[in-house]
Tab-separated table of C-alpha atoms and ligand atoms in Angstrom:
chain	number	residue	atom	x	y	z
A	69	UNK	CA	58.490	96.613	133.261
A	70	UNK	CA	62.096	96.521	132.002
A	71	UNK	CA	64.510	99.340	132.632
A	72	UNK	CA	64.850	99.938	128.884
A	73	UNK	CA	61.135	100.700	128.643
A	74	UNK	CA	61.670	103.700	130.864
A	75	UNK	CA	64.504	105.162	128.818
A	76	UNK	CA	63.631	108.781	128.086
A	77	UNK	CA	65.630	110.617	125.415
A	78	UNK	CA	64.541	113.984	126.720
A	79	UNK	CA	66.267	113.313	130.034
A	80	UNK	CA	69.472	112.143	128.371
A	81	UNK	CA	68.948	108.638	129.505
A	82	UNK	CA	68.085	109.341	133.117
A	83	UNK	CA	65.745	106.521	134.022
A	84	UNK	CA	62.547	108.003	135.329
A	85	UNK	CA	61.189	104.965	137.104
A	86	UNK	CA	61.956	101.284	137.338
A	87	UNK	CA	60.386	98.219	138.807
A	88	UNK	CA	58.791	97.545	141.253
A	89	UNK	CA	56.565	100.634	140.811
A	90	UNK	CA	53.136	100.056	139.316
A	91	UNK	CA	51.786	102.400	136.676
A	92	UNK	CA	49.527	104.055	139.260
A	93	UNK	CA	52.478	104.646	141.527
A	94	UNK	CA	54.485	106.119	138.673
A	95	UNK	CA	51.713	108.577	137.893
A	96	UNK	CA	51.488	109.443	141.566
A	97	UNK	CA	55.207	110.237	141.610
A	98	UNK	CA	54.814	112.489	138.575
A	99	UNK	CA	51.970	114.341	140.289
A	100	UNK	CA	54.126	114.727	143.397
A	101	UNK	CA	56.943	116.167	141.294
A	102	UNK	CA	54.580	118.659	139.668
A	103	UNK	CA	53.278	119.716	143.071
A	104	UNK	CA	56.787	119.971	144.507
A	105	UNK	CA	58.060	122.077	141.594
A	106	UNK	CA	55.087	124.442	141.653
A	107	UNK	CA	55.146	124.884	145.419
A	108	UNK	CA	58.753	125.972	144.963
A	109	UNK	CA	57.877	128.323	142.089
A	110	UNK	CA	55.082	129.981	144.038
A	111	UNK	CA	57.262	130.420	147.119
A	112	UNK	CA	60.189	131.842	145.168
A	113	UNK	CA	57.998	134.310	143.274
A	114	UNK	CA	56.423	135.463	146.529
A	115	UNK	CA	59.820	135.984	148.097
A	116	UNK	CA	60.857	138.261	145.223
A	117	UNK	CA	57.658	140.295	145.639
A	118	UNK	CA	58.096	140.379	149.422
A	119	UNK	CA	61.582	141.892	149.112
A	120	UNK	CA	60.192	144.804	147.117
A	121	UNK	CA	57.380	145.370	149.639
A	122	UNK	CA	59.945	145.426	152.422
A	123	UNK	CA	62.886	147.305	150.958
A	124	UNK	CA	61.335	149.153	147.989
A	125	UNK	CA	58.000	150.235	149.442
A	126	UNK	CA	58.939	150.095	153.119
A	127	UNK	CA	55.565	148.505	153.637
A	128	UNK	CA	55.622	146.110	156.572
A	129	UNK	CA	51.978	145.150	156.120
A	130	UNK	CA	52.364	144.021	152.510
A	131	UNK	CA	55.642	142.257	153.325
A	132	UNK	CA	53.914	140.426	156.186
A	133	UNK	CA	51.117	139.359	153.857
A	134	UNK	CA	53.637	137.853	151.408
A	135	UNK	CA	55.336	136.060	154.280
A	136	UNK	CA	52.039	134.625	155.482
A	137	UNK	CA	51.319	133.265	151.998
A	138	UNK	CA	54.798	131.731	151.859
A	139	UNK	CA	54.144	130.050	155.186
A	140	UNK	CA	50.896	128.615	153.877
A	141	UNK	CA	52.751	127.237	150.859
A	142	UNK	CA	55.357	125.720	153.178
A	143	UNK	CA	52.555	124.065	155.142
A	144	UNK	CA	51.424	122.155	152.021
A	145	UNK	CA	54.985	121.285	150.992
A	146	UNK	CA	55.109	117.923	152.759
A	147	UNK	CA	58.077	115.585	153.026
A	148	UNK	CA	56.553	113.110	150.559
A	149	UNK	CA	56.258	115.831	147.906
A	150	UNK	CA	59.838	116.971	148.491
A	151	UNK	CA	61.001	113.354	148.299
A	152	UNK	CA	59.629	113.072	144.765
A	153	UNK	CA	62.006	115.791	143.529
A	154	UNK	CA	64.272	114.738	140.664
A	155	UNK	CA	66.082	117.897	139.534
A	156	UNK	CA	68.747	116.209	137.367
A	157	UNK	CA	65.979	114.382	135.509
A	158	UNK	CA	63.859	117.507	134.988
A	159	UNK	CA	64.074	118.566	131.295
A	160	UNK	CA	62.567	121.970	132.216
A	161	UNK	CA	65.376	123.364	134.352
A	162	UNK	CA	67.299	124.800	131.369
A	163	UNK	CA	64.259	126.345	129.725
A	164	UNK	CA	64.222	130.122	130.053
A	165	UNK	CA	62.487	132.785	128.023
A	166	UNK	CA	64.705	135.657	126.778
A	167	UNK	CA	62.481	138.056	128.739
A	168	UNK	CA	63.400	136.256	131.956
A	169	UNK	CA	66.986	137.339	131.472
A	170	UNK	CA	66.166	141.025	131.241
A	171	UNK	CA	63.584	143.189	133.012
A	172	UNK	CA	63.125	146.788	131.974
A	173	UNK	CA	61.703	148.070	135.244
A	174	UNK	CA	60.666	147.129	138.774
A	175	UNK	CA	57.118	147.127	137.519
A	176	UNK	CA	57.807	144.494	134.864
A	177	UNK	CA	59.837	142.447	137.356
A	178	UNK	CA	56.948	142.490	139.822
A	179	UNK	CA	54.382	141.689	137.150
A	180	UNK	CA	56.433	138.759	135.869
A	181	UNK	CA	56.685	137.351	139.377
A	182	UNK	CA	52.988	137.815	140.124
A	183	UNK	CA	52.314	135.960	136.896
A	184	UNK	CA	54.681	133.188	137.975
A	185	UNK	CA	53.009	132.826	141.376
A	186	UNK	CA	49.512	132.844	139.886
A	187	UNK	CA	50.420	130.254	137.254
A	188	UNK	CA	52.033	128.015	139.858
A	189	UNK	CA	48.953	128.294	142.089
A	190	UNK	CA	46.688	127.402	139.166
A	191	UNK	CA	48.770	124.284	138.472
A	192	UNK	CA	48.688	123.400	142.176
A	193	UNK	CA	44.939	123.910	142.265
A	194	UNK	CA	44.421	121.379	139.470
A	195	UNK	CA	46.979	118.700	140.324
A	196	UNK	CA	46.311	118.691	144.027
A	197	UNK	CA	42.786	117.482	143.221
A	198	UNK	CA	44.572	114.163	142.572
A	199	UNK	CA	46.448	114.410	145.855
A	200	UNK	CA	44.547	116.368	148.481
A	201	UNK	CA	41.379	118.259	147.487
A	202	UNK	CA	41.745	120.536	150.532
A	203	UNK	CA	45.086	121.674	149.191
A	204	UNK	CA	43.385	122.436	145.849
A	205	UNK	CA	40.787	124.595	147.591
A	206	UNK	CA	43.458	126.379	149.627
A	207	UNK	CA	45.472	127.132	146.483
A	208	UNK	CA	42.404	128.548	144.779
A	209	UNK	CA	41.749	130.899	147.716
A	210	UNK	CA	45.392	131.883	147.737
A	211	UNK	CA	45.319	132.664	144.009
A	212	UNK	CA	42.468	135.129	144.570
A	213	UNK	CA	44.324	136.740	147.462
A	214	UNK	CA	47.389	137.106	145.237
A	215	UNK	CA	45.300	138.912	142.571
A	216	UNK	CA	44.179	141.387	145.223
A	217	UNK	CA	47.732	141.762	146.495
A	218	UNK	CA	48.929	142.465	142.948
A	219	UNK	CA	46.455	145.249	142.395
A	220	UNK	CA	47.203	146.779	145.834
A	221	UNK	CA	50.946	146.589	145.308
A	222	UNK	CA	50.796	148.008	141.790
A	223	UNK	CA	48.685	150.852	143.169
A	224	UNK	CA	51.297	151.574	145.864
A	225	UNK	CA	54.019	151.385	143.269
A	226	UNK	CA	52.217	154.026	141.173
A	227	UNK	CA	51.690	156.260	144.202
A	228	UNK	CA	55.333	156.047	145.081
A	229	UNK	CA	56.454	156.797	141.556
A	230	UNK	CA	54.058	159.751	141.457
A	231	UNK	CA	55.511	161.089	144.683
A	232	UNK	CA	59.018	160.811	143.248
A	233	UNK	CA	58.064	162.426	139.918
A	234	UNK	CA	59.241	166.025	139.670
A	235	UNK	CA	58.597	166.695	136.009
A	236	UNK	CA	55.371	165.912	134.174
A	237	UNK	CA	55.109	165.944	130.405
A	238	UNK	CA	51.671	166.696	128.963
A	239	UNK	CA	51.851	165.845	125.266
A	240	UNK	CA	50.624	167.812	122.275
A	241	UNK	CA	49.917	166.297	118.847
A	242	UNK	CA	52.681	166.167	116.261
A	243	UNK	CA	54.685	163.976	113.900
A	244	UNK	CA	57.386	163.425	116.486
A	245	UNK	CA	55.109	162.490	119.367
A	246	UNK	CA	56.700	159.152	120.248
A	247	UNK	CA	60.212	160.280	119.428
A	248	UNK	CA	59.905	163.327	121.710
A	249	UNK	CA	58.377	161.395	124.588
A	250	UNK	CA	61.084	158.748	124.332
A	251	UNK	CA	63.814	161.394	124.308
A	252	UNK	CA	62.351	162.917	127.486
A	253	UNK	CA	62.093	159.478	129.106
A	254	UNK	CA	65.764	158.986	128.330
A	255	UNK	CA	66.436	162.196	130.242
A	256	UNK	CA	64.772	160.775	133.356
A	257	UNK	CA	61.103	161.750	132.891
A	258	UNK	CA	58.788	159.512	134.942
A	259	UNK	CA	55.314	160.950	134.299
A	260	UNK	CA	53.503	161.415	130.982
A	261	UNK	CA	49.978	162.508	130.090
A	262	UNK	CA	48.578	161.858	126.644
A	263	UNK	CA	46.597	164.938	125.617
A	264	UNK	CA	45.066	165.317	122.187
A	265	UNK	CA	41.890	167.355	121.936
A	266	UNK	CA	41.289	166.905	118.199
A	267	UNK	CA	42.319	163.507	116.801
A	268	UNK	CA	39.868	160.755	115.865
A	269	UNK	CA	39.405	158.057	118.455
A	270	UNK	CA	41.043	155.473	116.191
A	271	UNK	CA	44.196	157.588	116.141
A	272	UNK	CA	43.972	158.336	119.858
A	273	UNK	CA	43.630	154.662	120.667
A	274	UNK	CA	46.602	153.725	118.538
A	275	UNK	CA	48.801	156.492	119.943
A	276	UNK	CA	47.773	155.900	123.539
A	277	UNK	CA	48.614	152.194	123.214
A	278	UNK	CA	52.063	152.974	121.852
A	279	UNK	CA	52.739	155.624	124.468
A	280	UNK	CA	51.622	153.384	127.288
A	281	UNK	CA	54.019	150.672	126.155
A	282	UNK	CA	56.840	153.167	125.748
A	283	UNK	CA	56.287	154.698	129.196
A	284	UNK	CA	56.075	151.308	130.858
A	285	UNK	CA	59.257	150.178	129.092
A	286	UNK	CA	60.986	153.093	130.828
A	287	UNK	CA	59.215	152.479	134.136
A	288	UNK	CA	57.226	155.731	133.832
A	289	UNK	CA	53.598	156.453	134.713
A	290	UNK	CA	51.221	156.908	131.787
A	291	UNK	CA	47.996	158.911	132.207
A	292	UNK	CA	45.304	159.937	129.725
A	293	UNK	CA	43.783	163.408	129.611
A	294	UNK	CA	39.977	163.720	129.872
A	295	UNK	CA	39.077	160.245	128.617
A	296	UNK	CA	38.356	157.528	131.125
A	297	UNK	CA	37.255	155.105	128.419
A	298	UNK	CA	40.549	155.488	126.594
A	299	UNK	CA	42.507	155.121	129.835
A	300	UNK	CA	40.724	151.839	130.547
A	301	UNK	CA	41.033	150.639	126.957
A	302	UNK	CA	44.818	150.955	126.984
A	303	UNK	CA	45.283	149.953	130.630
A	304	UNK	CA	46.755	153.341	131.516
A	305	UNK	CA	47.854	154.183	135.056
A	306	UNK	CA	45.050	156.713	135.385
A	307	UNK	CA	43.456	159.901	134.092
A	308	UNK	CA	43.723	163.655	134.367
A	309	UNK	CA	40.396	165.454	134.789
A	310	UNK	CA	39.698	169.166	134.661
A	311	UNK	CA	36.913	171.078	136.395
A	312	UNK	CA	34.661	170.530	133.375
A	313	UNK	CA	35.440	166.832	133.078
A	314	UNK	CA	33.891	163.855	134.916
A	315	UNK	CA	33.551	164.078	138.710
A	316	UNK	CA	36.308	162.308	140.625
A	317	UNK	CA	33.798	160.024	142.407
A	318	UNK	CA	32.566	158.590	139.096
A	319	UNK	CA	36.086	158.191	137.786
A	320	UNK	CA	37.096	156.395	140.990
A	321	UNK	CA	34.176	154.037	140.704
A	322	UNK	CA	35.126	153.137	137.154
A	323	UNK	CA	38.888	153.028	137.622
A	324	UNK	CA	38.982	151.312	141.010
A	325	UNK	CA	41.091	152.277	144.000
A	326	UNK	CA	44.550	151.689	142.553
A	327	UNK	CA	44.745	153.903	139.468
A	328	UNK	CA	45.689	157.550	139.638
A	329	UNK	CA	43.314	160.475	139.231
A	330	UNK	CA	44.618	164.002	138.748
A	331	UNK	CA	42.543	167.182	138.874
A	332	UNK	CA	43.216	170.686	137.489
A	333	UNK	CA	42.772	173.509	139.976
A	334	UNK	CA	43.036	177.284	139.671
A	335	UNK	CA	42.135	178.327	143.200
A	336	UNK	CA	42.131	177.226	146.828
A	337	UNK	CA	38.505	176.043	146.866
A	338	UNK	CA	39.082	173.780	143.844
A	339	UNK	CA	42.222	172.369	145.418
A	340	UNK	CA	40.500	171.565	148.721
A	341	UNK	CA	37.542	169.995	146.889
A	342	UNK	CA	39.859	167.837	144.762
A	343	UNK	CA	41.667	166.608	147.902
A	344	UNK	CA	38.385	165.882	149.689
A	345	UNK	CA	37.092	163.997	146.633
A	346	UNK	CA	40.154	161.727	146.613
A	347	UNK	CA	42.373	163.068	143.823
A	348	UNK	CA	45.882	161.611	143.842
A	349	UNK	CA	47.469	164.850	142.668
A	350	UNK	CA	46.449	168.283	141.442
A	351	UNK	CA	47.561	170.608	138.671
A	352	UNK	CA	48.171	174.149	139.988
A	353	UNK	CA	47.812	176.779	137.326
A	354	UNK	CA	48.021	178.334	134.933
A	355	UNK	CA	51.038	179.891	136.586
A	356	UNK	CA	51.452	182.093	133.505
A	357	UNK	CA	49.094	182.673	130.616
A	358	UNK	CA	49.851	180.209	127.859
A	359	UNK	CA	48.853	179.699	124.207
A	360	UNK	CA	48.438	175.991	124.976
A	361	UNK	CA	45.408	176.857	127.078
A	362	UNK	CA	44.232	180.019	125.383
A	363	UNK	CA	41.785	182.222	127.228
A	364	UNK	CA	42.473	180.789	130.677
A	365	UNK	CA	43.545	183.568	133.055
A	366	UNK	CA	46.773	183.077	134.979
A	367	UNK	CA	46.387	181.965	138.582
A	368	UNK	CA	49.898	183.310	139.184
A	369	UNK	CA	52.754	182.626	141.540
A	370	UNK	CA	50.558	183.490	144.558
A	371	UNK	CA	48.559	180.335	143.929
A	372	UNK	CA	51.814	178.362	143.712
A	373	UNK	CA	52.796	179.745	147.139
A	374	UNK	CA	49.372	178.843	148.494
A	375	UNK	CA	49.812	175.267	147.211
A	376	UNK	CA	53.259	175.002	148.794
A	377	UNK	CA	51.800	175.835	152.186
A	378	UNK	CA	48.460	174.076	151.978
A	379	UNK	CA	48.400	171.203	149.519
A	380	UNK	CA	48.459	167.824	151.260
A	381	UNK	CA	48.878	165.707	148.097
A	382	UNK	CA	51.455	165.882	145.271
A	383	UNK	CA	50.899	168.943	143.059
A	384	UNK	CA	52.347	170.179	139.799
A	385	UNK	CA	52.675	173.824	138.810
A	386	UNK	CA	51.580	174.129	135.185
A	387	UNK	CA	51.118	176.783	132.506
A	388	UNK	CA	53.789	178.735	130.652
A	389	UNK	CA	56.698	177.139	132.501
A	390	UNK	CA	60.011	176.997	130.621
A	391	UNK	CA	63.718	176.678	131.433
A	392	UNK	CA	64.000	180.490	131.841
A	393	UNK	CA	61.264	180.916	134.428
A	394	UNK	CA	61.299	177.555	136.216
A	395	UNK	CA	63.477	178.899	139.035
A	396	UNK	CA	60.928	181.628	139.731
A	397	UNK	CA	58.265	178.913	140.059
A	398	UNK	CA	60.569	176.869	142.308
A	399	UNK	CA	61.216	179.984	144.433
A	400	UNK	CA	57.459	180.391	144.851
A	401	UNK	CA	57.414	176.900	146.410
A	402	UNK	CA	56.999	174.376	143.579
A	403	UNK	CA	58.842	171.064	143.757
A	404	UNK	CA	57.035	169.622	140.732
A	405	UNK	CA	56.181	171.143	137.369
A	406	UNK	CA	54.197	170.077	134.303
A	407	UNK	CA	54.965	171.334	130.812
A	408	UNK	CA	53.719	170.978	127.256
A	409	UNK	CA	55.643	173.233	124.850
A	410	UNK	CA	58.939	173.291	126.724
A	411	UNK	CA	59.420	169.625	125.945
A	412	UNK	CA	57.161	168.941	122.957
A	413	UNK	CA	58.751	171.774	120.995
A	414	UNK	CA	62.292	171.318	122.298
A	415	UNK	CA	65.092	170.587	119.870
A	416	UNK	CA	66.755	168.406	122.470
A	417	UNK	CA	64.084	167.048	124.805
A	418	UNK	CA	66.555	164.829	126.672
A	419	UNK	CA	68.712	167.791	127.650
A	420	UNK	CA	65.742	169.984	128.552
A	421	UNK	CA	64.360	167.197	130.737
A	422	UNK	CA	67.700	166.860	132.470
A	423	UNK	CA	67.863	170.620	133.010
A	424	UNK	CA	64.373	170.803	134.559
A	425	UNK	CA	65.087	167.802	136.785
A	426	UNK	CA	68.434	169.131	137.935
A	427	UNK	CA	66.830	172.441	138.968
A	428	UNK	CA	63.865	170.797	140.647
A	429	UNK	CA	65.905	168.247	142.556
A	430	UNK	CA	68.773	170.480	143.626
A	431	UNK	CA	66.470	173.291	144.783
A	432	UNK	CA	63.775	171.118	146.313
A	433	UNK	CA	62.217	172.374	149.550
A	434	UNK	CA	60.593	170.437	152.427
A	435	UNK	CA	56.984	169.667	151.549
A	436	UNK	CA	55.254	171.632	154.282
A	437	UNK	CA	51.699	171.058	153.160
A	438	UNK	CA	52.046	167.342	152.508
A	439	UNK	CA	50.190	165.188	154.996
A	440	UNK	CA	52.174	161.985	154.480
A	441	UNK	CA	55.842	162.824	153.884
B	647	LIG	C1	48.751	168.299	134.998
B	647	LIG	C2	47.612	168.973	134.330
B	647	LIG	N1	47.063	170.034	134.909
B	647	LIG	C3	46.047	170.654	134.306
B	647	LIG	C4	45.546	170.203	133.105
B	647	LIG	C5	44.364	170.849	132.442
B	647	LIG	O1	43.206	170.046	132.448
B	647	LIG	P1	41.815	170.646	131.945
B	647	LIG	O2	41.518	171.848	132.765
B	647	LIG	O3	40.816	169.594	131.918
B	647	LIG	O4	42.137	171.115	130.484
B	647	LIG	P2	42.523	170.203	129.235
B	647	LIG	O5	43.921	169.750	129.428
B	647	LIG	O6	41.585	169.061	129.193
B	647	LIG	O7	42.416	171.108	128.080
B	647	LIG	C6	46.158	169.101	132.529
B	647	LIG	N2	45.729	168.573	131.360
B	647	LIG	N3	47.174	168.486	133.154
B	648	3NM	C1	47.007	171.803	129.672
B	648	3NM	C2	47.155	172.932	130.592
B	648	3NM	N1	46.394	173.059	131.724
B	648	3NM	C3	46.675	174.161	132.397
B	648	3NM	C4	46.000	174.563	133.640
B	648	3NM	O1	46.395	175.543	134.243
B	648	3NM	O2	45.051	173.884	134.008
B	648	3NM	S1	47.866	175.049	131.667
B	648	3NM	C5	48.029	173.963	130.431
B	648	3NM	C6	48.958	174.087	129.291
B	648	3NM	C7	50.402	174.123	129.677
B	648	3NM	O3	51.099	174.198	128.502
B	648	3NM	P1	52.477	174.921	128.347
B	648	3NM	O4	53.443	174.202	129.194
B	648	3NM	O5	52.766	174.781	126.892
B	648	3NM	O6	52.289	176.345	128.737
B	649	MG	MG1	40.247	168.221	130.580
């Protein structure tokens, strides 16, 4: 083969291969380059995920798991594969997607890197069949372990965000639904529940999809009230269930271990049952009677004080809470509150969100009842 035959315009004239390599050897070198590049991609993606496990989640076990996977990748990254590297001749090094340049949240950064690792492992799985079938099998096993790691890590990420969330917006229907939620997100809101007791399912589905996207763009948790099917359909972060809704055990079975389940409670026995059944958080209320939940008697500030002393999971005081009485609720022991009208009917939801958050954060008390803080 003459040198000119190997001229490749896409590499700006960098000669890929010259004599004395046979065609078989040339293909082998290409396979080696693919394996080398994808071993690097998988390792780099894992390192990015590992840093979040270590510094973001403080989770030594998850960080160690990432490290172990990186070591396995290093084991397969042999000298002959590294020797095939030809970075200047790689037309793919300049190719980036606009989304790679900008991530809107830790969640999207993590998801993008999980995707990168899984794609790289899939490529390795296929091409290593031409190199070392055992490596192919190992990459397949690793890809499954990475799927499990992703769902565990995303679950932890949700839990952590829930723990940090001080204000919870439960939506009500209206023309300005998305606009209002976005304004509150701009004010620092990190937890949203879609609640619409009357709309058709077609409308609910459409709205829930849009809200989920919006919340995730802002790095906030998105939950669906009552409807497990809708939560699953839009890939929500979980559901909120009242005493008359599905049992937590059934919801857990359908949602899996990593999505969030919230439960409404009005008294101590309901709270203790919700904790025992595995709820991730509870609603504590109604603190005051409210037209949003007409006919439900107030549980009062005494129940808020009970929660402050006895609730071992995150809890949100709810019902009739507004900027004028929120300090009374905080004084009774609440560090987290949930509201409907105060934000959905606010003229300036961003400012109201900021006000609630400033009060809740500056007057926060130690979480006596919490079992894991
Ligand atoms: C955070 C939070 N707490 C309580 C409720 C009320 O749930 P439920 O009793 O099921 O009543 P509906 O909201 O379904 O009318 C809630 N939604 N969110
Ligand atoms: C949806 C809901 N659940 C409650 C409970 O106590 O379980 S109170 C409530 C409505 C809260 O609305 P607002 O902030 O407008 O008073
Ligand atoms: Mg309900």
